[in-house]
mmCIF file of N, CA and C in Angstrom:
data_model
loop_
_atom_site.group_PDB
_atom_site.id
_atom_site.type_symbol
_atom_site.label_atom_id
_atom_site.label_comp_id
_atom_site.label_asym_id
_atom_site.label_seq_id
_atom_site.Cartn_x
_atom_site.Cartn_y
_atom_site.Cartn_z
ATOM 1 N N ARG A 1 18.072 25.048 -10.656
ATOM 2 C CA ARG A 1 17.097 25.332 -9.612
ATOM 3 C C ARG A 1 15.810 24.549 -9.851
ATOM 4 N N ARG A 2 15.377 24.498 -11.083
ATOM 5 C CA ARG A 2 14.146 23.766 -11.422
ATOM 6 C C ARG A 2 14.319 22.272 -11.146
ATOM 7 N N LYS A 3 15.505 21.766 -11.442
ATOM 8 C CA LYS A 3 15.787 20.348 -11.202
ATOM 9 C C LYS A 3 15.693 20.034 -9.707
ATOM 10 N N GLU A 4 16.225 20.921 -8.874
ATOM 11 C CA GLU A 4 16.169 20.718 -7.421
ATOM 12 C C GLU A 4 14.723 20.692 -6.931
ATOM 13 N N GLU A 5 13.896 21.568 -7.488
ATOM 14 C CA GLU A 5 12.483 21.606 -7.104
ATOM 15 C C GLU A 5 11.781 20.302 -7.477
ATOM 16 N N ILE A 6 12.073 19.815 -8.669
ATOM 17 C CA ILE A 6 11.450 18.568 -9.131
ATOM 18 C C ILE A 6 11.904 17.391 -8.273
ATOM 19 N N GLU A 7 13.205 17.339 -7.973
ATOM 20 C CA GLU A 7 13.722 16.250 -7.141
ATOM 21 C C GLU A 7 13.133 16.298 -5.733
ATOM 22 N N ALA A 8 13.006 17.504 -5.182
ATOM 23 C CA ALA A 8 12.419 17.648 -3.843
ATOM 24 C C ALA A 8 10.958 17.201 -3.856
ATOM 25 N N ARG A 9 10.247 17.567 -4.910
ATOM 26 C CA ARG A 9 8.833 17.160 -5.012
ATOM 27 C C ARG A 9 8.711 15.643 -5.146
ATOM 28 N N ASN A 10 9.589 15.029 -5.945
ATOM 29 C CA ASN A 10 9.559 13.573 -6.102
ATOM 30 C C ASN A 10 9.855 12.865 -4.780
ATOM 31 N N LYS A 11 10.855 13.366 -4.059
ATOM 32 C CA LYS A 11 11.188 12.778 -2.755
ATOM 33 C C LYS A 11 10.021 12.930 -1.784
ATOM 34 N N ALA A 12 9.383 14.083 -1.835
ATOM 35 C CA ALA A 12 8.240 14.331 -0.952
ATOM 36 C C ALA A 12 7.086 13.393 -1.290
ATOM 37 N N ASP A 13 6.819 13.219 -2.584
ATOM 38 C CA ASP A 13 5.760 12.293 -3.001
ATOM 39 C C ASP A 13 6.063 10.871 -2.535
ATOM 40 N N GLN A 14 7.324 10.463 -2.664
ATOM 41 C CA GLN A 14 7.724 9.127 -2.222
ATOM 42 C C GLN A 14 7.577 8.982 -0.710
ATOM 43 N N ALA A 15 7.925 10.028 0.019
ATOM 44 C CA ALA A 15 7.811 9.990 1.479
ATOM 45 C C ALA A 15 6.350 9.865 1.902
ATOM 46 N N VAL A 16 5.469 10.593 1.227
ATOM 47 C CA VAL A 16 4.036 10.510 1.533
ATOM 48 C C VAL A 16 3.532 9.104 1.242
ATOM 49 N N TYR A 17 3.897 8.572 0.089
ATOM 50 C CA TYR A 17 3.453 7.226 -0.283
ATOM 51 C C TYR A 17 3.941 6.193 0.732
ATOM 52 N N GLY A 18 5.218 6.268 1.102
ATOM 53 C CA GLY A 18 5.781 5.319 2.059
ATOM 54 C C GLY A 18 5.126 5.410 3.425
ATOM 55 N N ALA A 19 4.864 6.624 3.866
ATOM 56 C CA ALA A 19 4.240 6.815 5.176
ATOM 57 C C ALA A 19 2.798 6.316 5.167
ATOM 58 N N GLU A 20 2.072 6.591 4.085
ATOM 59 C CA GLU A 20 0.694 6.109 3.997
ATOM 60 C C GLU A 20 0.649 4.587 3.939
ATOM 61 N N LYS A 21 1.608 3.995 3.248
ATOM 62 C CA LYS A 21 1.686 2.529 3.181
ATOM 63 C C LYS A 21 1.989 1.953 4.563
ATOM 64 N N MET A 22 2.899 2.601 5.298
ATOM 65 C CA MET A 22 3.221 2.146 6.649
ATOM 66 C C MET A 22 1.981 2.209 7.537
ATOM 67 N N LEU A 23 1.228 3.297 7.433
ATOM 68 C CA LEU A 23 0.005 3.428 8.232
ATOM 69 C C LEU A 23 -1.017 2.360 7.855
ATOM 70 N N GLN A 24 -1.100 2.075 6.572
ATOM 71 C CA GLN A 24 -2.042 1.059 6.110
ATOM 72 C C GLN A 24 -1.640 -0.318 6.640
ATOM 73 N N ASP A 25 -0.349 -0.631 6.598
ATOM 74 C CA ASP A 25 0.135 -1.941 7.020
ATOM 75 C C ASP A 25 0.211 -2.088 8.531
ATOM 76 N N MET A 26 0.677 -1.056 9.215
ATOM 77 C CA MET A 26 0.950 -1.155 10.647
ATOM 78 C C MET A 26 0.061 -0.268 11.511
ATOM 79 N N GLY A 27 -0.887 0.424 10.904
ATOM 80 C CA GLY A 27 -1.706 1.380 11.642
ATOM 81 C C GLY A 27 -2.420 0.799 12.843
ATOM 82 N N SER A 28 -2.873 -0.436 12.728
ATOM 83 C CA SER A 28 -3.599 -1.049 13.846
ATOM 84 C C SER A 28 -2.688 -1.368 15.024
ATOM 85 N N LYS A 29 -1.390 -1.436 14.775
ATOM 86 C CA LYS A 29 -0.440 -1.757 15.843
ATOM 87 C C LYS A 29 0.138 -0.512 16.507
ATOM 88 N N LEU A 30 -0.112 0.655 15.912
ATOM 89 C CA LEU A 30 0.422 1.904 16.450
ATOM 90 C C LEU A 30 -0.499 2.467 17.525
ATOM 91 N N THR A 31 0.103 3.202 18.449
ATOM 92 C CA THR A 31 -0.714 3.915 19.426
ATOM 93 C C THR A 31 -1.395 5.073 18.702
ATOM 94 N N SER A 32 -2.468 5.568 19.271
ATOM 95 C CA SER A 32 -3.203 6.653 18.615
ATOM 96 C C SER A 32 -2.355 7.911 18.498
ATOM 97 N N SER A 33 -1.484 8.169 19.482
ATOM 98 C CA SER A 33 -0.650 9.372 19.416
ATOM 99 C C SER A 33 0.410 9.248 18.325
ATOM 100 N N ASP A 34 1.021 8.064 18.173
ATOM 101 C CA ASP A 34 2.011 7.866 17.110
ATOM 102 C C ASP A 34 1.347 7.958 15.739
ATOM 103 N N LYS A 35 0.179 7.349 15.621
ATOM 104 C CA LYS A 35 -0.550 7.378 14.354
ATOM 105 C C LYS A 35 -0.938 8.812 13.997
ATOM 106 N N ALA A 36 -1.409 9.569 14.979
ATOM 107 C CA ALA A 36 -1.799 10.960 14.741
ATOM 108 C C ALA A 36 -0.596 11.806 14.343
ATOM 109 N N ALA A 37 0.561 11.553 14.959
ATOM 110 C CA ALA A 37 1.765 12.319 14.629
ATOM 111 C C ALA A 37 2.183 12.074 13.184
ATOM 112 N N VAL A 38 2.119 10.824 12.742
ATOM 113 C CA VAL A 38 2.479 10.502 11.359
ATOM 114 C C VAL A 38 1.457 11.112 10.403
ATOM 115 N N GLU A 39 0.174 11.001 10.725
ATOM 116 C CA GLU A 39 -0.867 11.569 9.859
ATOM 117 C C GLU A 39 -0.734 13.081 9.740
ATOM 118 N N THR A 40 -0.419 13.751 10.844
ATOM 119 C CA THR A 40 -0.226 15.204 10.822
ATOM 120 C C THR A 40 0.964 15.572 9.944
ATOM 121 N N ALA A 41 2.053 14.823 10.084
ATOM 122 C CA ALA A 41 3.245 15.091 9.275
ATOM 123 C C ALA A 41 2.959 14.858 7.795
ATOM 124 N N ILE A 42 2.162 13.849 7.484
ATOM 125 C CA ILE A 42 1.785 13.591 6.088
ATOM 126 C C ILE A 42 0.997 14.772 5.535
ATOM 127 N N GLU A 43 0.039 15.264 6.296
ATOM 128 C CA GLU A 43 -0.778 16.394 5.840
ATOM 129 C C GLU A 43 0.068 17.651 5.638
ATOM 130 N N GLN A 44 1.029 17.881 6.535
ATOM 131 C CA GLN A 44 1.915 19.041 6.384
ATOM 132 C C GLN A 44 2.745 18.913 5.110
ATOM 133 N N LEU A 45 3.221 17.702 4.839
ATOM 134 C CA LEU A 45 4.024 17.494 3.637
ATOM 135 C C LEU A 45 3.167 17.646 2.384
ATOM 136 N N LYS A 46 1.956 17.141 2.404
ATOM 137 C CA LYS A 46 1.057 17.315 1.256
ATOM 138 C C LYS A 46 0.782 18.792 1.006
ATOM 139 N N SER A 47 0.621 19.549 2.080
ATOM 140 C CA SER A 47 0.390 20.987 1.955
ATOM 141 C C SER A 47 1.598 21.674 1.324
ATOM 142 N N ALA A 48 2.797 21.286 1.759
ATOM 143 C CA ALA A 48 4.016 21.874 1.194
ATOM 144 C C ALA A 48 4.162 21.515 -0.280
ATOM 145 N N ILE A 49 3.735 20.305 -0.646
ATOM 146 C CA ILE A 49 3.808 19.887 -2.050
ATOM 147 C C ILE A 49 2.874 20.742 -2.901
ATOM 148 N N THR A 50 1.657 20.975 -2.421
ATOM 149 C CA THR A 50 0.707 21.771 -3.205
ATOM 150 C C THR A 50 1.159 23.221 -3.333
ATOM 151 N N GLN A 51 1.882 23.720 -2.322
ATOM 152 C CA GLN A 51 2.408 25.087 -2.381
ATOM 153 C C GLN A 51 3.673 25.166 -3.230
ATOM 154 N N ASN A 52 4.239 24.005 -3.562
ATOM 155 C CA ASN A 52 5.466 23.915 -4.352
ATOM 156 C C ASN A 52 6.612 24.693 -3.708
ATOM 157 N N ASP A 53 6.695 24.619 -2.380
ATOM 158 C CA ASP A 53 7.728 25.301 -1.600
ATOM 159 C C ASP A 53 8.788 24.276 -1.195
ATOM 160 N N THR A 54 9.949 24.343 -1.837
ATOM 161 C CA THR A 54 11.001 23.355 -1.616
ATOM 162 C C THR A 54 11.472 23.339 -0.165
ATOM 163 N N ALA A 55 11.675 24.503 0.421
ATOM 164 C CA ALA A 55 12.149 24.565 1.809
ATOM 165 C C ALA A 55 11.119 23.956 2.761
ATOM 166 N N ALA A 56 9.853 24.256 2.526
ATOM 167 C CA ALA A 56 8.790 23.694 3.367
ATOM 168 C C ALA A 56 8.695 22.183 3.182
ATOM 169 N N MET A 57 8.900 21.715 1.947
ATOM 170 C CA MET A 57 8.884 20.274 1.690
ATOM 171 C C MET A 57 9.992 19.576 2.468
ATOM 172 N N ASN A 58 11.181 20.174 2.445
ATOM 173 C CA ASN A 58 12.308 19.570 3.162
ATOM 174 C C ASN A 58 12.047 19.518 4.667
ATOM 175 N N ARG A 59 11.505 20.599 5.221
ATOM 176 C CA ARG A 59 11.182 20.612 6.661
ATOM 177 C C ARG A 59 10.107 19.580 6.985
ATOM 178 N N ALA A 60 9.093 19.508 6.136
ATOM 179 C CA ALA A 60 7.996 18.567 6.372
ATOM 180 C C ALA A 60 8.466 17.119 6.217
ATOM 181 N N MET A 61 9.374 16.871 5.262
ATOM 182 C CA MET A 61 9.916 15.515 5.107
ATOM 183 C C MET A 61 10.714 15.113 6.341
ATOM 184 N N GLU A 62 11.465 16.059 6.890
ATOM 185 C CA GLU A 62 12.233 15.786 8.100
ATOM 186 C C GLU A 62 11.296 15.475 9.271
ATOM 187 N N ALA A 63 10.221 16.237 9.392
ATOM 188 C CA ALA A 63 9.246 15.998 10.461
ATOM 189 C C ALA A 63 8.560 14.644 10.277
ATOM 190 N N LEU A 64 8.248 14.294 9.037
ATOM 191 C CA LEU A 64 7.615 13.009 8.752
ATOM 192 C C LEU A 64 8.558 11.857 9.081
ATOM 193 N N THR A 65 9.811 11.997 8.704
ATOM 194 C CA THR A 65 10.801 10.962 9.008
ATOM 195 C C THR A 65 10.934 10.770 10.509
ATOM 196 N N THR A 66 10.978 11.862 11.249
ATOM 197 C CA THR A 66 11.076 11.783 12.709
ATOM 198 C C THR A 66 9.856 11.073 13.291
ATOM 199 N N ALA A 67 8.671 11.420 12.812
ATOM 200 C CA ALA A 67 7.442 10.787 13.307
ATOM 201 C C ALA A 67 7.421 9.297 12.981
ATOM 202 N N GLN A 68 7.877 8.939 11.784
ATOM 203 C CA GLN A 68 7.923 7.530 11.396
ATOM 204 C C GLN A 68 8.920 6.758 12.261
ATOM 205 N N HIS A 69 10.058 7.369 12.535
ATOM 206 C CA HIS A 69 11.067 6.701 13.361
ATOM 207 C C HIS A 69 10.538 6.461 14.773
ATOM 208 N N ARG A 70 9.855 7.440 15.323
ATOM 209 C CA ARG A 70 9.274 7.268 16.668
ATOM 210 C C ARG A 70 8.237 6.146 16.669
ATOM 211 N N ALA A 71 7.412 6.110 15.640
ATOM 212 C CA ALA A 71 6.388 5.064 15.552
ATOM 213 C C ALA A 71 7.034 3.689 15.394
ATOM 214 N N ALA A 72 8.059 3.599 14.555
ATOM 215 C CA ALA A 72 8.748 2.318 14.360
ATOM 216 C C ALA A 72 9.440 1.873 15.640
ATOM 217 N N GLU A 73 10.033 2.816 16.346
ATOM 218 C CA GLU A 73 10.691 2.494 17.614
ATOM 219 C C GLU A 73 9.679 1.926 18.608
ATOM 220 N N ALA A 74 8.512 2.529 18.670
ATOM 221 C CA ALA A 74 7.467 2.034 19.574
ATOM 222 C C ALA A 74 7.007 0.638 19.154
ATOM 223 N N LEU A 75 6.904 0.400 17.841
ATOM 224 C CA LEU A 75 6.521 -0.928 17.357
ATOM 225 C C LEU A 75 7.545 -1.973 17.775
ATOM 226 N N TYR A 76 8.829 -1.641 17.616
ATOM 227 C CA TYR A 76 9.881 -2.596 17.970
ATOM 228 C C TYR A 76 9.899 -2.863 19.466
ATOM 229 N N LYS A 77 9.684 -1.819 20.260
ATOM 230 C CA LYS A 77 9.651 -2.010 21.712
ATOM 231 C C LYS A 77 8.478 -2.897 22.100
ATOM 232 N N ASN A 78 7.317 -2.657 21.496
ATOM 233 C CA ASN A 78 6.139 -3.472 21.796
ATOM 234 C C ASN A 78 6.332 -4.909 21.343
ATOM 235 N N ALA A 79 6.958 -5.103 20.196
ATOM 236 C CA ALA A 79 7.193 -6.457 19.699
ATOM 237 C C ALA A 79 8.157 -7.196 20.619
ATOM 238 N N GLY A 80 9.179 -6.514 21.096
ATOM 239 C CA GLY A 80 10.141 -7.134 22.006
ATOM 240 C C GLY A 80 9.518 -7.456 23.345
ATOM 241 N N ALA A 81 8.663 -6.587 23.846
ATOM 242 C CA ALA A 81 8.026 -6.809 25.145
ATOM 243 C C ALA A 81 6.985 -7.918 25.055
ATOM 244 N N SER A 82 6.281 -8.010 23.946
ATOM 245 C CA SER A 82 5.225 -9.016 23.834
ATOM 246 C C SER A 82 5.783 -10.420 23.685
ATOM 247 N N THR A 83 6.986 -10.569 23.130
ATOM 248 C CA THR A 83 7.560 -11.904 22.995
ATOM 249 C C THR A 83 8.227 -12.349 24.276
ATOM 250 N N GLY A 84 8.612 -11.408 25.113
ATOM 251 C CA GLY A 84 9.281 -11.755 26.357
ATOM 252 C C GLY A 84 10.695 -12.234 26.124
ATOM 253 N N ALA A 85 11.212 -12.055 24.927
ATOM 254 C CA ALA A 85 12.535 -12.565 24.604
ATOM 255 C C ALA A 85 13.594 -11.476 24.598
ATOM 256 N N GLY A 86 13.242 -10.241 24.863
ATOM 257 C CA GLY A 86 14.222 -9.159 24.932
ATOM 258 C C GLY A 86 14.888 -8.909 23.601
ATOM 259 N N ALA A 87 16.197 -9.088 23.560
ATOM 260 C CA ALA A 87 16.973 -8.796 22.360
ATOM 261 C C ALA A 87 16.571 -9.708 21.209
ATOM 262 N N GLU A 88 16.188 -10.936 21.502
ATOM 263 C CA GLU A 88 15.778 -11.852 20.453
ATOM 264 C C GLU A 88 14.548 -11.321 19.732
ATOM 265 N N GLY A 89 13.597 -10.761 20.468
ATOM 266 C CA GLY A 89 12.392 -10.196 19.871
ATOM 267 C C GLY A 89 12.704 -8.969 19.043
ATOM 268 N N ALA A 90 13.600 -8.114 19.538
ATOM 269 C CA ALA A 90 13.956 -6.915 18.792
ATOM 270 C C ALA A 90 14.696 -7.289 17.520
ATOM 271 N N GLY A 91 15.553 -8.287 17.576
ATOM 272 C CA GLY A 91 16.282 -8.729 16.393
ATOM 273 C C GLY A 91 15.341 -9.311 15.361
ATOM 274 N N GLY A 92 14.359 -10.069 15.802
ATOM 275 C CA GLY A 92 13.407 -10.660 14.877
ATOM 276 C C GLY A 92 12.505 -9.615 14.263
ATOM 277 N N ALA A 93 12.118 -8.616 15.033
ATOM 278 C CA ALA A 93 11.231 -7.583 14.522
ATOM 279 C C ALA A 93 11.942 -6.697 13.513
ATOM 280 N N ALA A 94 13.258 -6.598 13.614
ATOM 281 C CA ALA A 94 14.005 -5.757 12.695
ATOM 282 C C ALA A 94 14.126 -6.395 11.322
ATOM 283 N N GLY A 95 13.944 -7.701 11.225
ATOM 284 C CA GLY A 95 14.057 -8.402 9.959
ATOM 285 C C GLY A 95 12.862 -8.127 9.073
ATOM 286 N N SER A 96 12.969 -8.508 7.807
ATOM 287 C CA SER A 96 11.883 -8.248 6.883
ATOM 288 C C SER A 96 10.694 -9.166 7.126
ATOM 289 N N ALA A 97 10.876 -10.255 7.875
ATOM 290 C CA ALA A 97 9.779 -11.174 8.137
ATOM 291 C C ALA A 97 8.833 -10.635 9.198
ATOM 292 N N GLY A 98 9.229 -9.605 9.904
ATOM 293 C CA GLY A 98 8.364 -8.997 10.915
ATOM 294 C C GLY A 98 8.189 -9.895 12.115
ATOM 295 N N SER A 99 6.961 -10.212 12.464
ATOM 296 C CA SER A 99 6.704 -10.987 13.668
ATOM 297 C C SER A 99 7.018 -12.462 13.488
ATOM 298 N N ALA A 100 7.317 -12.907 12.280
ATOM 299 C CA ALA A 100 7.651 -14.317 12.081
ATOM 300 C C ALA A 100 9.005 -14.655 12.692
ATOM 301 N N GLY A 101 9.891 -13.683 12.816
ATOM 302 C CA GLY A 101 11.218 -13.925 13.387
ATOM 303 C C GLY A 101 11.157 -14.426 14.809
ATOM 304 N N PRO A 102 10.504 -13.720 15.730
ATOM 305 C CA PRO A 102 10.459 -14.192 17.103
ATOM 306 C C PRO A 102 9.718 -15.513 17.245
ATOM 307 N N ALA A 103 8.658 -15.732 16.447
ATOM 308 C CA ALA A 103 7.908 -16.971 16.565
ATOM 309 C C ALA A 103 8.766 -18.147 16.122
ATOM 310 N N GLY A 104 9.509 -17.965 15.046
ATOM 311 C CA GLY A 104 10.386 -19.024 14.568
ATOM 312 C C GLY A 104 11.493 -19.313 15.553
ATOM 313 N N ALA A 105 12.027 -18.276 16.181
ATOM 314 C CA ALA A 105 13.103 -18.475 17.144
ATOM 315 C C ALA A 105 12.593 -19.204 18.374
ATOM 316 N N GLY A 106 11.365 -18.928 18.776
ATOM 317 C CA GLY A 106 10.799 -19.607 19.941
ATOM 318 C C GLY A 106 10.550 -21.074 19.654
ATOM 319 N N ALA A 107 10.073 -21.400 18.469
ATOM 320 C CA ALA A 107 9.789 -22.787 18.130
ATOM 321 C C ALA A 107 11.077 -23.582 17.987
ATOM 322 N N GLN A 108 12.122 -22.946 17.530
ATOM 323 C CA GLN A 108 13.386 -23.629 17.327
ATOM 324 C C GLN A 108 13.979 -24.086 18.649
ATOM 325 N N GLY A 109 13.878 -23.288 19.680
ATOM 326 C CA GLY A 109 14.482 -23.620 20.959
ATOM 327 C C GLY A 109 13.533 -24.327 21.903
ATOM 328 N N SER A 110 12.441 -24.902 21.401
ATOM 329 C CA SER A 110 11.449 -25.493 22.289
ATOM 330 C C SER A 110 11.932 -26.779 22.942
ATOM 331 N N GLY A 111 12.983 -27.417 22.422
ATOM 332 C CA GLY A 111 13.472 -28.665 22.992
ATOM 333 C C GLY A 111 14.226 -28.460 24.285
ATOM 334 N N ALA A 112 14.721 -27.279 24.539
ATOM 335 C CA ALA A 112 15.494 -27.010 25.748
ATOM 336 C C ALA A 112 14.998 -25.717 26.363
ATOM 337 N N ALA A 113 15.389 -25.488 27.599
ATOM 338 C CA ALA A 113 15.015 -24.242 28.257
ATOM 339 C C ALA A 113 15.635 -23.081 27.503
ATOM 340 N N GLN A 114 14.933 -21.973 27.458
ATOM 341 C CA GLN A 114 15.417 -20.827 26.713
ATOM 342 C C GLN A 114 16.745 -20.354 27.282
ATOM 343 N N GLY A 115 17.722 -20.156 26.407
ATOM 344 C CA GLY A 115 19.023 -19.690 26.843
ATOM 345 C C GLY A 115 20.027 -20.824 26.982
ATOM 346 N N ASP A 116 19.581 -22.082 27.073
ATOM 347 C CA ASP A 116 20.502 -23.210 27.162
ATOM 348 C C ASP A 116 21.076 -23.489 25.785
ATOM 349 N N VAL A 117 22.347 -23.856 25.752
ATOM 350 C CA VAL A 117 23.013 -24.176 24.508
ATOM 351 C C VAL A 117 23.175 -25.683 24.438
ATOM 352 N N ILE A 118 22.795 -26.269 23.326
ATOM 353 C CA ILE A 118 22.923 -27.708 23.140
ATOM 354 C C ILE A 118 23.935 -27.937 22.036
ATOM 355 N N ASP A 119 24.964 -28.735 22.343
ATOM 356 C CA ASP A 119 25.969 -29.088 21.354
ATOM 357 C C ASP A 119 25.529 -30.394 20.714
ATOM 358 N N ALA A 120 25.289 -30.385 19.418
ATOM 359 C CA ALA A 120 24.790 -31.582 18.752
ATOM 360 C C ALA A 120 25.495 -31.766 17.425
ATOM 361 N N GLU A 121 25.504 -33.015 16.968
ATOM 362 C CA GLU A 121 26.093 -33.335 15.683
ATOM 363 C C GLU A 121 25.077 -34.141 14.898
ATOM 364 N N VAL A 122 24.870 -33.778 13.645
ATOM 365 C CA VAL A 122 23.917 -34.484 12.812
ATOM 366 C C VAL A 122 24.661 -35.576 12.067
ATOM 367 N N VAL A 123 24.150 -36.799 12.155
ATOM 368 C CA VAL A 123 24.770 -37.937 11.481
ATOM 369 C C VAL A 123 23.768 -38.490 10.482
ATOM 370 N N ASP A 124 24.200 -38.584 9.235
ATOM 371 C CA ASP A 124 23.341 -39.134 8.196
ATOM 372 C C ASP A 124 23.590 -40.634 8.131
ATOM 373 N N GLU A 125 22.619 -41.420 8.556
ATOM 374 C CA GLU A 125 22.759 -42.871 8.643
ATOM 375 C C GLU A 125 22.915 -43.509 7.269
ATOM 376 N N GLU A 126 22.375 -42.926 6.233
ATOM 377 C CA GLU A 126 22.428 -43.507 4.899
ATOM 378 C C GLU A 126 23.822 -43.452 4.296
ATOM 379 N N LYS A 127 24.655 -42.538 4.722
ATOM 380 C CA LYS A 127 25.989 -42.373 4.148
ATOM 381 C C LYS A 127 27.010 -43.312 4.774
ATOM 382 N N LYS A 128 26.664 -44.044 5.816
ATOM 383 C CA LYS A 128 27.616 -44.948 6.475
ATOM 384 C C LYS A 128 27.873 -46.191 5.692
#
């Protein structure tokens, strides 16, 4: 039982740290309602940690995860809408490079109209 309490507390501490880091990194890109929801969930989880209530910690972690998922979903939707590339923007935003994905994809296809496929072969003149 004691081990479960310690593990729950460690998971809760990690969840708080991760959520605070997300707010620090992405807070300026979040809407005020999404940011407030995550901050409220963080405070509830911190309260459960100080009370050392395992059940409350688990509920608060679930609420925090839900709030983070909603905020991330809104970020991805905004990133996709701002690039105007639809699925390409969402795919790029999902990568670890963040906003560099859509920008790189746009620069790569600048030689042709977006959506056109070009069949090309690279020939190394020095090897002939």
